[in-house]
Short mmCIF file of C-alpha atoms and ligand atoms in Angstrom, two decimals:
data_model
loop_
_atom_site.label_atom_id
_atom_site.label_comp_id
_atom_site.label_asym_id
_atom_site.label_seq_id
_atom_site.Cartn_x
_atom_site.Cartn_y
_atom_site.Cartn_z
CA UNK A 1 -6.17 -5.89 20.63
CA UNK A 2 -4.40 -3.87 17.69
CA UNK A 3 -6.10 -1.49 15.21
CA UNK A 4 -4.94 -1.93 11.67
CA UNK A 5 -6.72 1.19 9.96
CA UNK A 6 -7.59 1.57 6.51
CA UNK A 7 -7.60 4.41 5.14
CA UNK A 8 -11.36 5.51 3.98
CA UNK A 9 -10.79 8.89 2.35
CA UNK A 10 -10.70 7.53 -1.59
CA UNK A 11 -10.38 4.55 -3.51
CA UNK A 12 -10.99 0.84 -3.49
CA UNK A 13 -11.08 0.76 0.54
CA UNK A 14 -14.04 -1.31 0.98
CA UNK A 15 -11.76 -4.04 -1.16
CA UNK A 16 -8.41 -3.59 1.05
CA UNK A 17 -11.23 -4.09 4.44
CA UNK A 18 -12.36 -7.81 3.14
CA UNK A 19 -8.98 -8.81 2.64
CA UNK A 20 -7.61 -8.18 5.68
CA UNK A 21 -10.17 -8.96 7.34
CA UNK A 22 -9.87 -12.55 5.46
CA UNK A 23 -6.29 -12.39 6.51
CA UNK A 24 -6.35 -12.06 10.03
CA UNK A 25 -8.86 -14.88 10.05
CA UNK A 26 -6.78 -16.89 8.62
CA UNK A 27 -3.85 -16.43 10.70
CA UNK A 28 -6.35 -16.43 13.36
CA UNK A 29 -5.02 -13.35 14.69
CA UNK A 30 -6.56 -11.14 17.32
CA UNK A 31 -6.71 -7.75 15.12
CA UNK A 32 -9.49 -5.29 14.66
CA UNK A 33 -9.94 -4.16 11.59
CA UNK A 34 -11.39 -1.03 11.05
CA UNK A 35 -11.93 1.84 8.04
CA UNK A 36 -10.59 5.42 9.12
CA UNK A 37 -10.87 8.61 8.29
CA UNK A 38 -9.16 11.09 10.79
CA UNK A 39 -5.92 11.70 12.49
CA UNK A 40 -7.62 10.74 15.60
CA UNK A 41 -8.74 7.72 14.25
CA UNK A 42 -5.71 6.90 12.89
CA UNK A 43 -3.56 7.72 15.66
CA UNK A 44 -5.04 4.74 17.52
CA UNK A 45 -3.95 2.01 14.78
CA UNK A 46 -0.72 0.26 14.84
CA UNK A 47 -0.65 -0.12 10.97
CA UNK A 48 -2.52 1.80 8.01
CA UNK A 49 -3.49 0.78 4.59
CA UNK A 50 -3.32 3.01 2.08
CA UNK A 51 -5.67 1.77 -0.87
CA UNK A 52 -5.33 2.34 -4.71
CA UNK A 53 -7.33 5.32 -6.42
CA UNK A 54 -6.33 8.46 -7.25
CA UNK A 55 -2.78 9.59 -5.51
CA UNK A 56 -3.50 13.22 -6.04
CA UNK A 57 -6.43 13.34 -4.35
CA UNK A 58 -5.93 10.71 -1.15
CA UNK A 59 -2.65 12.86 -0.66
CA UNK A 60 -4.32 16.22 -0.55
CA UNK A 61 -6.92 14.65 2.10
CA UNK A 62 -4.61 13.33 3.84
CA UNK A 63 -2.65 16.65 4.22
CA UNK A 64 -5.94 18.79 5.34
CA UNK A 65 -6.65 16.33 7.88
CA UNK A 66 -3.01 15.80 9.04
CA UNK A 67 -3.23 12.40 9.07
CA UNK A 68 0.64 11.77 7.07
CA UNK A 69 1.81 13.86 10.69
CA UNK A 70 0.30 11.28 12.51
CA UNK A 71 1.92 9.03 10.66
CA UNK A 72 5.54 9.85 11.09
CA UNK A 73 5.41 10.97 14.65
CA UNK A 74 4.09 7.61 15.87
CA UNK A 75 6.04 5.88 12.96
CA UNK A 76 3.05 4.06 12.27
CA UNK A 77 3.40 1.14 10.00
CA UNK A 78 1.59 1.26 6.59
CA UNK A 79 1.02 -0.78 3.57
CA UNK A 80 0.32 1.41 0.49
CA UNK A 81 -1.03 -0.01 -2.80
CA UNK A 82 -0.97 1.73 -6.35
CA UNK A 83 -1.97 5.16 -5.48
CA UNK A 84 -0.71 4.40 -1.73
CA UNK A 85 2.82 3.13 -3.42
CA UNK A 86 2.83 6.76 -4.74
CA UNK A 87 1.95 8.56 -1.81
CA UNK A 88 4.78 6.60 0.49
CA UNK A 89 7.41 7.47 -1.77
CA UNK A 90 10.03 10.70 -1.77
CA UNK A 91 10.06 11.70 -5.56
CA UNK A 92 7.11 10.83 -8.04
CA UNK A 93 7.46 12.83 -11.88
CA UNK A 94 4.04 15.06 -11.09
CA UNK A 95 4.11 17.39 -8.48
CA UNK A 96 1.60 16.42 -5.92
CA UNK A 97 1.96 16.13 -1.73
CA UNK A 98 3.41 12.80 -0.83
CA UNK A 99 3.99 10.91 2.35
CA UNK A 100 7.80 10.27 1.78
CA UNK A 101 8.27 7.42 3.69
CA UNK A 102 10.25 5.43 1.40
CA UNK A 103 13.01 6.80 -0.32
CA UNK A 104 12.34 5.88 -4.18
CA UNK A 105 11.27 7.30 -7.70
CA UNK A 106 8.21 6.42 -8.57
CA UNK A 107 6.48 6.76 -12.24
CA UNK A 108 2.96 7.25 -11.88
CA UNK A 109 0.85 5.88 -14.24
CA UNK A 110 4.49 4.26 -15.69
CA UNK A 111 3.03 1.04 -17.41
CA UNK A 112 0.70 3.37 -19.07
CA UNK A 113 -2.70 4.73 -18.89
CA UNK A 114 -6.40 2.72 -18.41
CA UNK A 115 -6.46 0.67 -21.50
CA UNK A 116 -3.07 -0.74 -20.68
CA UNK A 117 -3.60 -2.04 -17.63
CA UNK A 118 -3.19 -5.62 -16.87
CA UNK A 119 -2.46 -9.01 -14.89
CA UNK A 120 1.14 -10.82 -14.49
CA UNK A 121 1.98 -13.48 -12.22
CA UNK A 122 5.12 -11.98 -10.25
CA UNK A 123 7.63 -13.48 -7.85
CA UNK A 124 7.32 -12.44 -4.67
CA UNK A 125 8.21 -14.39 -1.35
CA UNK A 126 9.60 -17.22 -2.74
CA UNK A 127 6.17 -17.53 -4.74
CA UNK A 128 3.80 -16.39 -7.22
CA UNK A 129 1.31 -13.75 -6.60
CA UNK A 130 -1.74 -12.55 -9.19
CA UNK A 131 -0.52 -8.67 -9.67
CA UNK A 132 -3.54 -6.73 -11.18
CA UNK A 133 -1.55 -3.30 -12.58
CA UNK A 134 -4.04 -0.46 -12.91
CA UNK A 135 -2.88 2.69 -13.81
CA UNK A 136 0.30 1.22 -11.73
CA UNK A 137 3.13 2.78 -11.16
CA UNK A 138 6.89 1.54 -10.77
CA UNK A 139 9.67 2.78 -8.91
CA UNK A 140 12.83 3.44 -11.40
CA UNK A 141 15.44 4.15 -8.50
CA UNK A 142 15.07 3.33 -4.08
CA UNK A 143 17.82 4.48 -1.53
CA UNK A 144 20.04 2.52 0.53
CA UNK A 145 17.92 0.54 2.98
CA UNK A 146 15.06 0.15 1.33
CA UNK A 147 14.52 -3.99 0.23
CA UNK A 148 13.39 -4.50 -3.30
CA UNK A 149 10.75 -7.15 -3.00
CA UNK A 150 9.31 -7.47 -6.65
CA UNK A 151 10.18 -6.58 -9.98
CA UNK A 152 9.04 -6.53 -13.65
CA UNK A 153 11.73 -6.56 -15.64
CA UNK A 154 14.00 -3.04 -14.83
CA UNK A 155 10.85 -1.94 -13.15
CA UNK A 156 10.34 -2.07 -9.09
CA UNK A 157 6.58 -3.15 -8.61
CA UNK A 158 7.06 -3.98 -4.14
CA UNK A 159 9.14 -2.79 -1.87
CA UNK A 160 9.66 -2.77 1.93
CA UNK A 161 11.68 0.51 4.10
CA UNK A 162 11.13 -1.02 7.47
CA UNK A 163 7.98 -0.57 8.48
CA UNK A 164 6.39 0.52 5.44
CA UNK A 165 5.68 -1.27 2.40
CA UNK A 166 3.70 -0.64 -1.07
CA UNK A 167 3.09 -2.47 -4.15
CA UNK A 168 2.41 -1.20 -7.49
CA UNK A 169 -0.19 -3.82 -7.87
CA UNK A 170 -3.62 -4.42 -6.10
CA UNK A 171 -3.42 -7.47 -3.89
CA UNK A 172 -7.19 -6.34 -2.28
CA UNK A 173 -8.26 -7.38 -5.61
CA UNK A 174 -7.32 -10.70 -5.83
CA UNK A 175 -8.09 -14.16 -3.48
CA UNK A 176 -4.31 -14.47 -2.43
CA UNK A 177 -4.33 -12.52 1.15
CA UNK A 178 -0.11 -13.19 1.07
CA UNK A 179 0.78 -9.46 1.03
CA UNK A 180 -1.78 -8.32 3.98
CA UNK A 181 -0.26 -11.58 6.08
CA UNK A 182 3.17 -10.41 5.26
CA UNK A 183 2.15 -6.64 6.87
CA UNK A 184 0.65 -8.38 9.70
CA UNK A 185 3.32 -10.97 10.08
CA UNK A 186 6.32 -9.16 9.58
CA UNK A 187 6.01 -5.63 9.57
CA UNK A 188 3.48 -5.35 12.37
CA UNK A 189 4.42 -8.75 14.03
CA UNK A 190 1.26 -9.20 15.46
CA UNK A 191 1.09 -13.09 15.49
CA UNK A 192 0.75 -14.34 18.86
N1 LIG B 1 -2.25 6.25 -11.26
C1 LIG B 1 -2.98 6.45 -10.07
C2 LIG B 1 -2.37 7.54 -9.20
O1 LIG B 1 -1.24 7.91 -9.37
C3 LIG B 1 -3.04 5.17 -9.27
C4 LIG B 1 -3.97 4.18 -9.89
C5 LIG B 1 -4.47 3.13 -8.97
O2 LIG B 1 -4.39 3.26 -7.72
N2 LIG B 1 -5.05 2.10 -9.52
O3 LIG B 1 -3.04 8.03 -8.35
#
């Protein structure tokens, strides 16, 4: 049976666990889903989730405990949210240690701070999806290859680089489980 991992080192994890684990119900899929915290841990999972919270501080963890080498030797598949959209991308405007997985500028905290945060139905999949935009970021700019999924406006709120994909928004904190089906589905095509 496949591991998908999410991350437990900061942030709404407990959030990003329920969903999937409504997900692969759903799909009736035969996935363990598990919270982790270590390289060895999550050297065992086929896919990672990478929850919202604070980018500065899940990427530092993730650096002492050498988890993002993990990562990118077994190319292991990850969804990142908010703070994980952050971490998977090349060039943010703060310097902080990033994952780099998907070649794009991204804007932390670009729709603004707290106060401004807010909800916007968005296209995505042929469909609408509840985006909840906390402290969210955008991407302004992704390289050749990587698939522009959603957008607000000029801004890039989802994209996909292969096996890695992140939205600016927080589907864990909505009912809609179509983002975690799409990572199971399609990027870690793990429907029998
Ligand atoms: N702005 C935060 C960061 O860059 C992300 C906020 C969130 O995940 N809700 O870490």
């Amino acid at each position: 049976m496949i591991k998908i991992g999410i991350l437990d080192l900061q942030g709404d994890v407990y959030e990003h666990l329920k969903t999937t684990q409504k997900a692969v119900k759903k799909m009736d899929t035969p996935a363990q889903i598990l919270k982790v915290k270590t390289a060895s841990e999550v050297s065992k999972c086929k896919g990672i989730i990478i929850s919202g919270g604070e980018s500065t501080v899940i990427g530092k963890l993730i650096k002492e405990e050498s988890i993002d080498q993990v990562i990118k030797k077994q190319k292991i598949a990850v969804l990142g949210t908010c703070a994980g959209m952050v971490l998977l991308s090349t060039k943010t405007d703060y310097e902080q240690p990033l994952l780099g997985l998907i070649d794009m500028q991204v804007k932390r905290n670009g729709f603004g701070r707290q106060r401004l945060s807010f909800q916007k139905e968005i296209e995505i999949f042929d469909g609408k999806f509840p985006g909840i935009f906390i402290r969210a970021p955008y991407a302004s700019e992704v390289g050749n290859g990587v698939k522009i999924l959603a957008k607000i406006k000029d801004k890039i709120v989802a994209v996909q680089d292969g096996n890695c994909l992140a939205t600016a928004f927080h589907p864990e904190l909505t009912q809609d489980t179509k983002i975690h089906e799409y990572f199971i589905k399609e990027v870690l095509n793990c429907v029998e």
